[in-house]
Coordinates of N, CA, C and O in Angstrom, one line a residue:
M1 N -1.3 66.3 -0.6 CA -0.5 66.9 -1.6 C -1.2 66.6 -3.0 O -1.5 65.5 -3.3
S2 N -1.3 67.6 -3.8 CA -1.8 67.4 -5.1 C -0.7 67.2 -6.1 O 0.4 67.8 -6.0
T3 N -1.0 66.4 -7.1 CA 0.0 66.1 -8.1 C -0.6 66.1 -9.5 O -1.8 65.8 -9.7
I4 N 0.2 66.4 -10.5 CA -0.2 66.2 -11.9 C 0.9 65.3 -12.6 O 2.1 65.6 -12.5
K5 N 0.4 64.3 -13.3 CA 1.3 63.4 -14.0 C 0.8 63.2 -15.4 O -0.4 63.2 -15.6
S6 N 1.7 63.1 -16.3 CA 1.3 62.9 -17.7 C 2.1 61.8 -18.3 O 3.2 61.5 -17.9
S7 N 1.5 61.1 -19.2 CA 2.2 60.0 -20.0 C 1.7 60.1 -21.4 O 0.9 61.0 -21.7
S8 N 2.1 59.2 -22.3 CA 1.6 59.3 -23.7 C 0.2 59.0 -23.8 O -0.5 59.3 -24.8
E9 N -0.5 58.3 -22.8 CA -1.9 58.0 -22.8 C -2.8 58.7 -21.9 O -4.0 58.9 -22.1
N10 N -2.3 59.2 -20.7 CA -3.1 59.7 -19.7 C -2.6 61.0 -19.1 O -1.4 61.3 -19.1
L11 N -3.5 61.8 -18.6 CA -3.2 63.0 -17.7 C -3.9 62.7 -16.4 O -5.1 62.5 -16.4
T12 N -3.1 62.6 -15.3 CA -3.6 62.2 -14.0 C -3.6 63.4 -13.1 O -2.5 64.0 -12.9
L13 N -4.7 63.9 -12.6 CA -4.8 64.9 -11.6 C -5.1 64.2 -10.3 O -6.1 63.5 -10.2
N14 N -4.4 64.5 -9.2 CA -4.6 63.8 -8.0 C -4.7 64.9 -6.9 O -3.8 65.7 -6.7
A15 N -5.8 64.9 -6.1 CA -6.0 65.7 -5.0 C -6.1 64.8 -3.8 O -7.2 64.4 -3.4
D16 N -5.0 64.5 -3.1 CA -5.0 63.6 -2.0 C -5.6 64.3 -0.8 O -5.4 65.5 -0.5
G17 N -6.3 63.5 0.1 CA -6.8 64.1 1.3 C -8.3 64.2 1.3 O -8.9 64.4 0.2
A18 N -8.9 64.1 2.4 CA -10.4 64.2 2.5 C -10.9 65.6 2.2 O -10.3 66.6 2.6
G19 N -11.9 65.7 1.4 CA -12.5 67.0 1.1 C -11.8 67.8 0.0 O -12.1 68.9 -0.2
N20 N -10.8 67.2 -0.6 CA -10.1 67.9 -1.7 C -10.8 67.7 -3.0 O -11.2 66.6 -3.4
D21 N -11.0 68.8 -3.7 CA -11.7 68.8 -5.0 C -10.7 69.1 -6.1 O -9.7 69.7 -5.8
I22 N -10.9 68.7 -7.3 CA -10.1 69.1 -8.4 C -10.9 70.2 -9.1 O -12.1 70.1 -9.4
I23 N -10.3 71.4 -9.2 CA -10.9 72.6 -9.7 C -10.3 72.9 -11.1 O -9.1 72.9 -11.2
F24 N -11.1 73.2 -12.1 CA -10.7 73.6 -13.4 C -10.9 75.1 -13.5 O -12.0 75.5 -13.4
E25 N -9.8 75.8 -13.8 CA -9.9 77.2 -13.9 C -9.4 77.7 -15.3 O -8.6 77.1 -15.9
S26 N -9.9 78.9 -15.7 CA -9.4 79.6 -16.9 C -9.3 81.1 -16.5 O -10.3 81.6 -16.0
N27 N -8.1 81.6 -16.7 CA -7.9 83.0 -16.3 C -8.3 83.3 -14.9 O -8.9 84.4 -14.6
G28 N -8.0 82.4 -14.0 CA -8.3 82.6 -12.6 C -9.8 82.4 -12.2 O -10.1 82.5 -11.0
A29 N -10.7 82.0 -13.1 CA -12.1 81.8 -12.8 C -12.4 80.3 -12.8 O -12.0 79.7 -13.8
E30 N -13.1 79.8 -11.8 CA -13.5 78.4 -11.8 C -14.5 78.2 -12.9 O -15.5 78.8 -13.1
K31 N -14.2 77.1 -13.7 CA -15.1 76.7 -14.8 C -15.8 75.4 -14.5 O -16.9 75.1 -15.0
A32 N -15.1 74.5 -13.7 CA -15.7 73.2 -13.4 C -15.0 72.7 -12.2 O -13.9 73.1 -11.8
S33 N -15.6 71.7 -11.5 CA -15.0 71.1 -10.4 C -15.4 69.6 -10.3 O -16.5 69.2 -10.8
L34 N -14.6 68.8 -9.7 CA -14.9 67.4 -9.4 C -14.6 67.2 -8.0 O -13.5 67.4 -7.5
T35 N -15.7 66.9 -7.2 CA -15.6 66.8 -5.8 C -15.0 65.4 -5.4 O -14.9 64.5 -6.2
D36 N -14.5 65.3 -4.2 CA -14.0 64.0 -3.7 C -15.0 62.9 -3.7 O -14.7 61.8 -3.6
A37 N -16.3 63.3 -3.8 CA -17.4 62.3 -3.8 C -17.7 61.9 -5.3 O -18.6 61.1 -5.5
G38 N -17.0 62.5 -6.3 CA -17.2 62.1 -7.6 C -18.2 62.8 -8.4 O -18.7 62.4 -9.4
V39 N -18.7 64.0 -7.9 CA -19.7 64.8 -8.5 C -19.0 65.9 -9.4 O -18.2 66.6 -8.9
F40 N -19.3 65.9 -10.7 CA -18.7 66.8 -11.6 C -19.7 67.9 -11.8 O -20.9 67.7 -12.2
T41 N -19.3 69.2 -11.7 CA -20.1 70.3 -11.9 C -19.4 71.3 -12.9 O -18.3 71.7 -12.6
A42 N -20.1 71.6 -14.0 CA -19.6 72.6 -14.9 C -20.2 73.9 -14.6 O -21.4 74.1 -14.7
T43 N -19.4 74.9 -14.1 CA -20.0 76.2 -13.7 C -20.1 77.1 -14.8 O -20.9 78.0 -14.9
S44 N -19.3 76.9 -15.9 CA -19.3 77.7 -17.1 C -18.6 77.0 -18.2 O -17.5 76.5 -18.0
F45 N -19.3 76.8 -19.3 CA -18.7 76.2 -20.4 C -19.3 76.7 -21.7 O -20.5 76.8 -21.8
S46 N -18.5 76.9 -22.7 CA -19.1 77.2 -24.0 C -18.1 76.8 -25.1 O -16.9 76.8 -24.8
G47 N -18.6 76.4 -26.2 CA -17.8 75.9 -27.3 C -18.5 74.8 -28.0 O -19.4 74.2 -27.5
S48 N -18.2 74.7 -29.3 CA -18.8 73.7 -30.1 C -20.3 73.7 -30.1 O -21.0 72.7 -30.1
G49 N -20.9 74.9 -29.9 CA -22.3 75.1 -29.9 C -23.0 74.8 -28.5 O -24.1 74.9 -28.4
A50 N -22.2 74.3 -27.6 CA -22.7 74.0 -26.2 C -22.6 75.2 -25.3 O -21.8 76.1 -25.5
N51 N -23.6 75.3 -24.4 CA -23.5 76.4 -23.4 C -24.2 75.8 -22.2 O -25.4 75.7 -22.1
L52 N -23.4 75.4 -21.2 CA -23.9 74.9 -20.0 C -23.6 75.9 -18.9 O -22.6 76.5 -18.8
T53 N -24.6 76.0 -18.0 CA -24.4 76.9 -16.8 C -24.8 76.1 -15.6 O -26.0 75.7 -15.4
S54 N -23.9 75.9 -14.7 CA -24.1 75.3 -13.4 C -24.9 73.9 -13.6 O -25.9 73.7 -12.9
L55 N -24.4 73.1 -14.5 CA -25.1 71.8 -14.8 C -24.4 70.7 -14.0 O -23.2 70.4 -14.3
P56 N -25.0 70.2 -12.9 CA -24.4 69.1 -12.2 C -24.6 67.8 -13.1 O -25.7 67.4 -13.5
I57 N -23.5 67.2 -13.5 CA -23.5 66.1 -14.4 C -24.1 64.9 -13.7 O -24.9 64.1 -14.3
S58 N -23.8 64.7 -12.4 CA -24.4 63.6 -11.7 C -24.4 63.9 -10.2 O -23.3 64.3 -9.7
S59 N -25.4 63.6 -9.5 CA -25.4 63.6 -8.1 C -26.4 62.4 -7.6 O -27.2 62.0 -8.4
N60 N -26.2 62.0 -6.4 CA -27.0 60.9 -5.9 C -27.1 61.0 -4.4 O -26.3 61.7 -3.8
G61 N -28.1 60.4 -3.8 CA -28.2 60.4 -2.4 C -29.4 59.7 -1.9 O -30.0 58.9 -2.6
S62 N -29.9 60.1 -0.7 CA -31.0 59.4 -0.1 C -32.1 60.5 0.2 O -31.8 61.7 0.3
W63 N -33.3 60.1 0.4 CA -34.4 60.9 0.8 C -35.3 60.0 1.7 O -35.2 58.8 1.7
T64 N -36.2 60.7 2.5 CA -37.0 60.0 3.4 C -38.5 60.0 3.0 O -39.1 61.0 3.1
P65 N -39.0 58.9 2.5 CA -40.4 58.8 2.0 C -41.3 58.8 3.2 O -41.1 58.2 4.2
I66 N -42.5 59.4 3.0 CA -43.5 59.5 4.0 C -44.9 59.1 3.3 O -45.1 59.6 2.2
I67 N -45.7 58.3 3.9 CA -47.0 58.0 3.5 C -47.9 59.1 4.1 O -48.0 59.2 5.3
G68 N -48.5 59.9 3.2 CA -49.3 61.0 3.7 C -50.6 61.2 2.9 O -50.9 60.4 2.0
G69 N -51.2 62.3 3.2 CA -52.4 62.7 2.5 C -52.3 64.1 1.9 O -51.6 64.9 2.4
A70 N -53.1 64.3 0.8 CA -53.0 65.6 0.1 C -53.5 66.7 1.1 O -53.0 67.9 0.9
S71 N -54.3 66.4 2.0 CA -54.8 67.5 3.0 C -54.0 67.5 4.3 O -53.6 68.6 4.7
S72 N -53.8 66.3 4.9 CA -53.0 66.3 6.1 C -52.7 64.8 6.5 O -53.2 63.9 5.9
E73 N -51.8 64.7 7.4 CA -51.4 63.4 8.0 C -50.8 63.6 9.4 O -50.3 64.7 9.6
S74 N -51.0 62.6 10.2 CA -50.4 62.7 11.6 C -50.4 61.3 12.2 O -51.2 60.5 11.8
G75 N -49.5 61.1 13.1 CA -49.5 59.9 13.9 C -48.8 58.7 13.2 O -48.9 57.6 13.7
Q76 N -48.1 58.9 12.1 CA -47.5 57.7 11.4 C -46.2 57.3 12.1 O -45.5 58.2 12.7
S77 N -45.9 56.0 12.1 CA -44.6 55.6 12.5 C -44.2 54.5 11.5 O -45.0 53.9 10.9
Y78 N -42.9 54.4 11.3 CA -42.3 53.5 10.2 C -41.2 52.6 10.7 O -40.5 53.0 11.7
D79 N -41.1 51.5 10.1 CA -40.0 50.6 10.3 C -39.1 50.5 9.1 O -38.0 50.0 9.1
V80 N -39.6 51.0 7.9 CA -38.9 51.1 6.7 C -39.2 52.4 6.0 O -40.3 52.8 5.8
Q81 N -38.1 53.2 5.8 CA -38.2 54.5 5.0 C -36.9 54.6 4.2 O -36.0 55.2 4.7
I82 N -36.9 54.0 3.1 CA -35.7 54.0 2.2 C -36.0 54.7 0.9 O -36.9 54.3 0.2
G83 N -35.3 55.8 0.7 CA -35.5 56.5 -0.6 C -34.1 56.8 -1.2 O -33.2 57.2 -0.4
R84 N -33.9 56.5 -2.4 CA -32.6 56.8 -3.1 C -32.9 57.5 -4.4 O -34.0 57.4 -5.0
Y85 N -31.9 58.3 -4.8 CA -32.1 59.1 -6.1 C -30.8 59.2 -6.8 O -29.7 59.2 -6.2
I86 N -30.9 59.5 -8.1 CA -29.8 59.9 -8.9 C -30.3 61.0 -9.8 O -31.4 60.9 -10.3
K87 N -29.5 62.1 -9.9 CA -29.9 63.3 -10.7 C -28.8 63.5 -11.7 O -27.7 63.6 -11.4
V88 N -29.3 63.6 -13.0 CA -28.4 63.9 -14.1 C -29.0 65.1 -14.8 O -30.1 65.0 -15.3
G89 N -28.3 66.2 -14.8 CA -28.9 67.5 -15.3 C -30.1 67.8 -14.4 O -30.1 67.8 -13.2
D90 N -31.3 67.9 -15.1 CA -32.5 68.2 -14.3 C -33.4 66.9 -14.2 O -34.5 67.0 -13.7
M91 N -32.9 65.8 -14.7 CA -33.7 64.5 -14.6 C -33.4 63.8 -13.3 O -32.2 63.7 -13.0
V92 N -34.4 63.4 -12.6 CA -34.2 62.7 -11.3 C -34.9 61.3 -11.4 O -36.1 61.2 -11.8
A93 N -34.2 60.3 -11.1 CA -34.7 58.9 -10.9 C -34.7 58.6 -9.4 O -33.7 58.8 -8.8
I94 N -35.9 58.1 -8.9 CA -35.9 57.8 -7.5 C -36.4 56.4 -7.3 O -37.1 55.8 -8.2
T95 N -36.1 55.8 -6.2 CA -36.6 54.5 -5.7 C -37.2 54.8 -4.4 O -36.7 55.7 -3.6
C96 N -38.2 54.0 -4.0 CA -38.9 54.2 -2.7 C -39.3 52.9 -2.1 O -39.8 52.0 -2.8
A97 N -39.0 52.7 -0.8 CA -39.6 51.6 -0.1 C -40.0 52.2 1.3 O -39.1 52.7 2.0
V98 N -41.3 52.1 1.6 CA -41.8 52.7 2.8 C -42.8 51.8 3.4 O -43.7 51.3 2.7
R99 N -42.7 51.5 4.8 CA -43.7 50.6 5.4 C -44.0 51.3 6.8 O -43.2 51.7 7.6
A100 N -45.3 51.6 6.9 CA -45.8 52.2 8.1 C -46.3 51.2 9.1 O -47.2 50.4 8.8
T101 N -45.7 51.1 10.3 CA -46.1 50.2 11.3 C -47.4 50.8 11.9 O -48.3 50.0 12.3
T102 N -47.6 52.1 12.0 CA -48.8 52.7 12.4 C -49.2 53.7 11.3 O -48.4 54.6 11.0
I103 N -50.3 53.6 10.7 CA -50.7 54.5 9.6 C -51.2 55.9 10.1 O -51.2 56.8 9.4
G104 N -51.7 55.9 11.3 CA -52.1 57.2 11.9 C -53.4 57.7 11.1 O -54.2 57.0 10.7
T105 N -53.5 59.1 11.0 CA -54.6 59.7 10.3 C -54.2 60.4 9.1 O -53.2 61.1 9.1
I106 N -54.8 60.0 7.9 CA -54.5 60.6 6.6 C -55.8 61.2 6.1 O -56.8 60.5 6.1
S107 N -55.7 62.4 5.6 CA -56.8 63.1 4.9 C -56.5 63.5 3.5 O -55.4 64.0 3.3
G108 N -57.4 63.2 2.6 CA -57.2 63.5 1.2 C -56.6 62.3 0.5 O -56.5 61.2 1.0
N109 N -56.2 62.6 -0.8 CA -55.7 61.5 -1.6 C -54.3 61.0 -1.1 O -53.6 61.8 -0.5
L110 N -54.1 59.7 -1.2 CA -52.9 59.1 -0.7 C -51.7 59.6 -1.5 O -51.7 59.6 -2.7
E111 N -50.6 59.9 -0.8 CA -49.4 60.4 -1.4 C -48.2 59.8 -0.8 O -48.2 59.4 0.4
I112 N -47.1 59.8 -1.5 CA -45.7 59.6 -1.0 C -45.1 60.9 -1.1 O -45.0 61.6 -2.1
Q113 N -44.7 61.4 0.1 CA -44.1 62.8 0.2 C -42.6 62.7 0.5 O -42.1 61.7 0.9
G114 N -42.0 63.9 0.3 CA -40.6 64.0 0.6 C -39.6 63.8 -0.5 O -38.4 63.6 -0.2
L115 N -40.1 63.8 -1.7 CA -39.1 63.6 -2.9 C -38.0 64.5 -2.8 O -38.1 65.7 -2.3
P116 N -36.8 64.2 -3.3 CA -35.6 65.0 -3.1 C -35.6 66.3 -3.8 O -34.9 67.2 -3.4
Y117 N -36.4 66.4 -4.9 CA -36.4 67.7 -5.7 C -37.9 67.9 -6.1 O -38.6 67.0 -6.3
T118 N -38.2 69.2 -6.3 CA -39.5 69.6 -6.7 C -39.7 69.1 -8.2 O -38.8 69.3 -9.0
I119 N -40.9 68.6 -8.5 CA -41.2 68.1 -9.8 C -41.6 69.3 -10.7 O -42.4 70.1 -10.3
A120 N -41.0 69.4 -11.9 CA -41.2 70.6 -12.7 C -42.7 70.6 -13.2 O -43.4 69.6 -13.3
S121 N -43.1 71.8 -13.6 CA -44.5 72.1 -14.0 C -44.9 71.3 -15.2 O -46.1 71.1 -15.5
D122 N -43.9 70.9 -16.0 CA -44.2 70.2 -17.3 C -43.7 68.7 -17.2 O -43.5 68.1 -18.3
S123 N -43.6 68.2 -16.0 CA -43.1 66.8 -15.9 C -44.2 65.9 -15.4 O -44.1 65.3 -14.4
Y124 N -45.2 65.8 -16.3 CA -46.3 64.8 -16.0 C -45.7 63.4 -16.2 O -44.8 63.2 -16.9
G125 N -46.4 62.5 -15.6 CA -46.0 61.1 -15.8 C -46.1 60.3 -14.5 O -46.7 60.8 -13.6
G126 N -45.5 59.2 -14.4 CA -45.5 58.4 -13.2 C -44.5 57.3 -13.2 O -43.6 57.3 -14.1
G127 N -44.6 56.5 -12.2 CA -43.6 55.5 -12.0 C -44.2 54.1 -12.2 O -45.3 53.8 -12.5
A128 N -43.3 53.1 -11.9 CA -43.6 51.7 -11.9 C -43.6 51.1 -10.5 O -42.7 51.4 -9.7
K129 N -44.6 50.4 -10.2 CA -44.7 49.8 -8.9 C -43.7 48.6 -8.8 O -43.3 48.0 -9.8
G130 N -43.3 48.4 -7.6 CA -42.4 47.3 -7.3 C -43.0 46.2 -6.5 O -43.1 45.1 -6.9
Y131 N -43.6 46.6 -5.3 CA -44.1 45.6 -4.4 C -45.1 46.3 -3.5 O -44.8 47.4 -3.0
L132 N -46.1 45.6 -3.2 CA -47.2 46.2 -2.3 C -47.5 45.1 -1.2 O -47.6 44.0 -1.5
V133 N -47.8 45.7 0.0 CA -48.3 44.8 1.1 C -49.4 45.7 1.8 O -49.2 46.8 2.1
K134 N -50.5 45.0 2.0 CA -51.6 45.7 2.7 C -52.1 47.0 2.1 O -52.2 48.0 2.8
L135 N -52.2 47.0 0.8 CA -52.8 48.2 0.1 C -54.0 47.7 -0.7 O -53.9 46.7 -1.5
T136 N -55.2 48.2 -0.3 CA -56.4 47.7 -0.9 C -56.8 48.5 -2.1 O -56.9 49.7 -2.1
T137 N -57.1 47.8 -3.2 CA -57.6 48.3 -4.4 C -58.8 47.5 -4.8 O -59.1 46.4 -4.3
T138 N -59.6 48.1 -5.7 CA -60.8 47.4 -6.2 C -60.4 46.2 -7.0 O -59.4 46.2 -7.6
A139 N -61.2 45.1 -7.0 CA -61.0 43.9 -7.8 C -60.7 44.3 -9.2 O -61.4 45.2 -9.8
S140 N -59.8 43.6 -9.9 CA -59.4 43.8 -11.3 C -58.8 45.2 -11.5 O -58.9 45.7 -12.6
H141 N -58.2 45.8 -10.5 CA -57.5 47.0 -10.6 C -56.1 46.9 -10.1 O -55.8 46.0 -9.3
D142 N -55.2 47.7 -10.6 CA -53.8 47.8 -10.2 C -53.6 49.2 -9.7 O -54.4 50.1 -9.9
F143 N -52.4 49.4 -9.1 CA -52.1 50.8 -8.7 C -51.0 51.4 -9.6 O -50.2 50.7 -10.2
I144 N -51.0 52.7 -9.7 CA -50.1 53.5 -10.5 C -49.6 54.6 -9.6 O -50.3 55.1 -8.7
I145 N -48.4 55.1 -9.9 CA -47.8 56.3 -9.3 C -47.9 57.5 -10.3 O -47.5 57.3 -11.4
R146 N -48.4 58.6 -9.8 CA -48.5 59.8 -10.6 C -47.6 60.9 -10.0 O -47.8 61.2 -8.8
N147 N -46.7 61.5 -10.8 CA -46.0 62.6 -10.3 C -46.9 63.9 -10.2 O -47.7 64.1 -11.1
Q148 N -46.8 64.6 -9.1 CA -47.6 65.8 -8.9 C -46.7 67.0 -9.1 O -45.8 67.3 -8.4
V149 N -47.0 67.7 -10.3 CA -46.1 68.9 -10.7 C -46.1 69.9 -9.6 O -47.0 70.1 -8.8
N150 N -45.0 70.6 -9.5 CA -44.7 71.7 -8.6 C -44.8 71.3 -7.1 O -45.1 72.1 -6.2
T151 N -44.5 70.0 -6.8 CA -44.5 69.5 -5.5 C -43.4 68.6 -5.3 O -42.6 68.3 -6.3
T152 N -43.2 68.0 -4.1 CA -42.3 66.9 -3.9 C -43.1 65.7 -3.5 O -42.7 65.0 -2.5
T153 N -44.2 65.5 -4.2 CA -45.0 64.3 -3.9 C -45.4 63.5 -5.1 O -45.5 64.1 -6.2
C154 N -45.7 62.3 -4.9 CA -46.4 61.4 -5.9 C -47.7 60.9 -5.3 O -47.8 60.7 -4.1
T155 N -48.7 60.9 -6.1 CA -50.0 60.3 -5.6 C -50.1 58.9 -6.1 O -49.5 58.5 -7.1
I156 N -51.0 58.2 -5.4 CA -51.2 56.7 -5.7 C -52.6 56.6 -6.2 O -53.5 57.0 -5.5
W157 N -52.7 56.0 -7.4 CA -54.0 55.8 -8.0 C -54.2 54.3 -8.3 O -53.3 53.5 -8.4
E158 N -55.5 54.0 -8.5 CA -55.8 52.6 -9.0 C -56.4 52.8 -10.4 O -57.0 53.8 -10.7
C159 N -56.2 51.8 -11.2 CA -56.7 51.8 -12.6 C -57.2 50.4 -12.9 O -56.7 49.4 -12.4
E160 N -58.1 50.4 -13.8 CA -58.7 49.1 -14.3 C -57.6 48.4 -15.2 O -56.9 49.0 -15.9
Y161 N -57.6 47.1 -15.1 CA -56.8 46.3 -16.0 C -57.3 46.4 -17.5 O -56.5 46.6 -18.4
N162 N -58.6 46.4 -17.7 CA -59.1 46.5 -19.0 C -60.0 47.7 -19.2 O -61.2 47.6 -19.5
G163 N -59.5 48.8 -19.0 CA -60.3 50.1 -19.2 C -59.4 51.3 -19.0 O -58.2 51.2 -18.9
D164 N -60.0 52.4 -19.0 CA -59.2 53.6 -18.9 C -59.6 54.5 -17.7 O -59.2 55.6 -17.6
T165 N -60.3 53.9 -16.7 CA -60.7 54.7 -15.6 C -59.7 54.6 -14.5 O -59.2 53.5 -14.2
S166 N -59.3 55.7 -13.9 CA -58.4 55.7 -12.8 C -58.9 56.6 -11.7 O -59.6 57.6 -12.0
T167 N -58.6 56.2 -10.5 CA -59.1 56.9 -9.3 C -58.0 57.1 -8.3 O -57.3 56.1 -8.0
A168 N -57.9 58.3 -7.7 CA -56.9 58.4 -6.6 C -57.3 57.6 -5.4 O -58.5 57.6 -5.0
L169 N -56.3 57.0 -4.8 CA -56.6 56.2 -3.6 C -56.6 57.2 -2.4 O -56.0 58.2 -2.4
T170 N -57.3 56.8 -1.4 CA -57.4 57.6 -0.1 C -56.9 56.7 1.0 O -56.5 55.6 0.9
S171 N -57.1 57.3 2.2 CA -56.6 56.6 3.4 C -57.2 55.2 3.6 O -56.6 54.3 4.3
S172 N -58.4 55.0 3.1 CA -59.1 53.7 3.2 C -58.3 52.6 2.5 O -58.5 51.4 2.8
A173 N -57.3 52.9 1.7 CA -56.6 51.9 1.0 C -55.4 51.4 1.8 O -54.8 50.4 1.4
V174 N -55.0 52.0 2.9 CA -53.8 51.6 3.6 C -54.2 51.3 5.1 O -55.3 51.7 5.5
E175 N -53.4 50.5 5.7 CA -53.6 50.1 7.1 C -52.3 50.0 7.8 O -51.2 50.0 7.1
D176 N -52.3 49.7 9.1 CA -51.0 49.5 9.8 C -50.3 48.3 9.1 O -50.9 47.3 8.8
G177 N -49.0 48.5 8.8 CA -48.2 47.5 8.1 C -48.2 47.6 6.6 O -47.5 46.9 5.9
S178 N -48.9 48.7 6.0 CA -48.9 48.9 4.6 C -47.4 49.2 4.1 O -46.7 50.0 4.8
M179 N -47.0 48.6 3.0 CA -45.7 48.8 2.4 C -45.9 49.1 1.0 O -46.6 48.4 0.3
I180 N -45.2 50.1 0.5 CA -45.2 50.6 -0.9 C -43.8 50.7 -1.4 O -43.0 51.4 -0.8
E181 N -43.5 50.0 -2.5 CA -42.2 50.2 -3.2 C -42.4 50.5 -4.7 O -43.3 50.0 -5.3
F182 N -41.7 51.5 -5.2 CA -41.8 51.9 -6.6 C -40.6 52.7 -7.0 O -39.7 53.1 -6.2
T183 N -40.5 52.9 -8.4 CA -39.5 53.8 -9.0 C -40.3 54.8 -9.8 O -41.4 54.5 -10.3
T184 N -39.7 56.0 -10.0 CA -40.2 56.9 -11.0 C -39.1 57.9 -11.5 O -38.1 57.9 -10.9
L185 N -39.4 58.5 -12.6 CA -38.5 59.4 -13.2 C -39.2 60.7 -13.5 O -40.4 60.7 -13.9
Y186 N -38.6 61.8 -13.1 CA -39.2 63.1 -13.4 C -38.2 64.2 -13.7 O -37.0 64.0 -13.4
R187 N -38.6 65.3 -14.2 CA -37.8 66.5 -14.4 C -37.9 67.4 -13.3 O -39.0 67.7 -12.8
S188 N -36.8 67.9 -12.7 CA -36.9 68.8 -11.5 C -37.1 70.2 -12.0 O -36.7 70.6 -13.1
A189 N -37.7 71.0 -11.1 CA -38.0 72.4 -11.3 C -36.7 73.2 -11.3 O -35.8 72.9 -10.7

């Protein structure tokens, strides 16, 4: 049963029961909704100079990271595949933890695949590493994450500590038991 209560300080809208959403309407047309999961979506709003169309204020969930190659991959098996995201408007923040018990065959530059949203064509940048196990880089180098525009992938690069040279890593950088953890932020397409 749904209820509306008001007091001198609050207006309370209550939609009891699983799957019940609170819907905001004007002249019989839905303008916004709040799902039982706490996701607010403005389907139409204008006023005070603002104009929002289908803007999800916040959503979050999980995704399944895969260690792969820009050309192909096969034969991987995992014991850790944890991906989480939060999306506010068109900005997406992700975390990733992935460990391959069997690395299989990887061709091309090393990638983390399966991001929850496609990276926008103007969303260059990258992420911050968290933790690495069994990832081989050149001495005096570190690794960086680069967002790949118009895809759902990030590539893994190594860069010099004291220089400006960076190189995409390939399958030779990983082995059975390799684990990669990182976070990144990007704009979705």
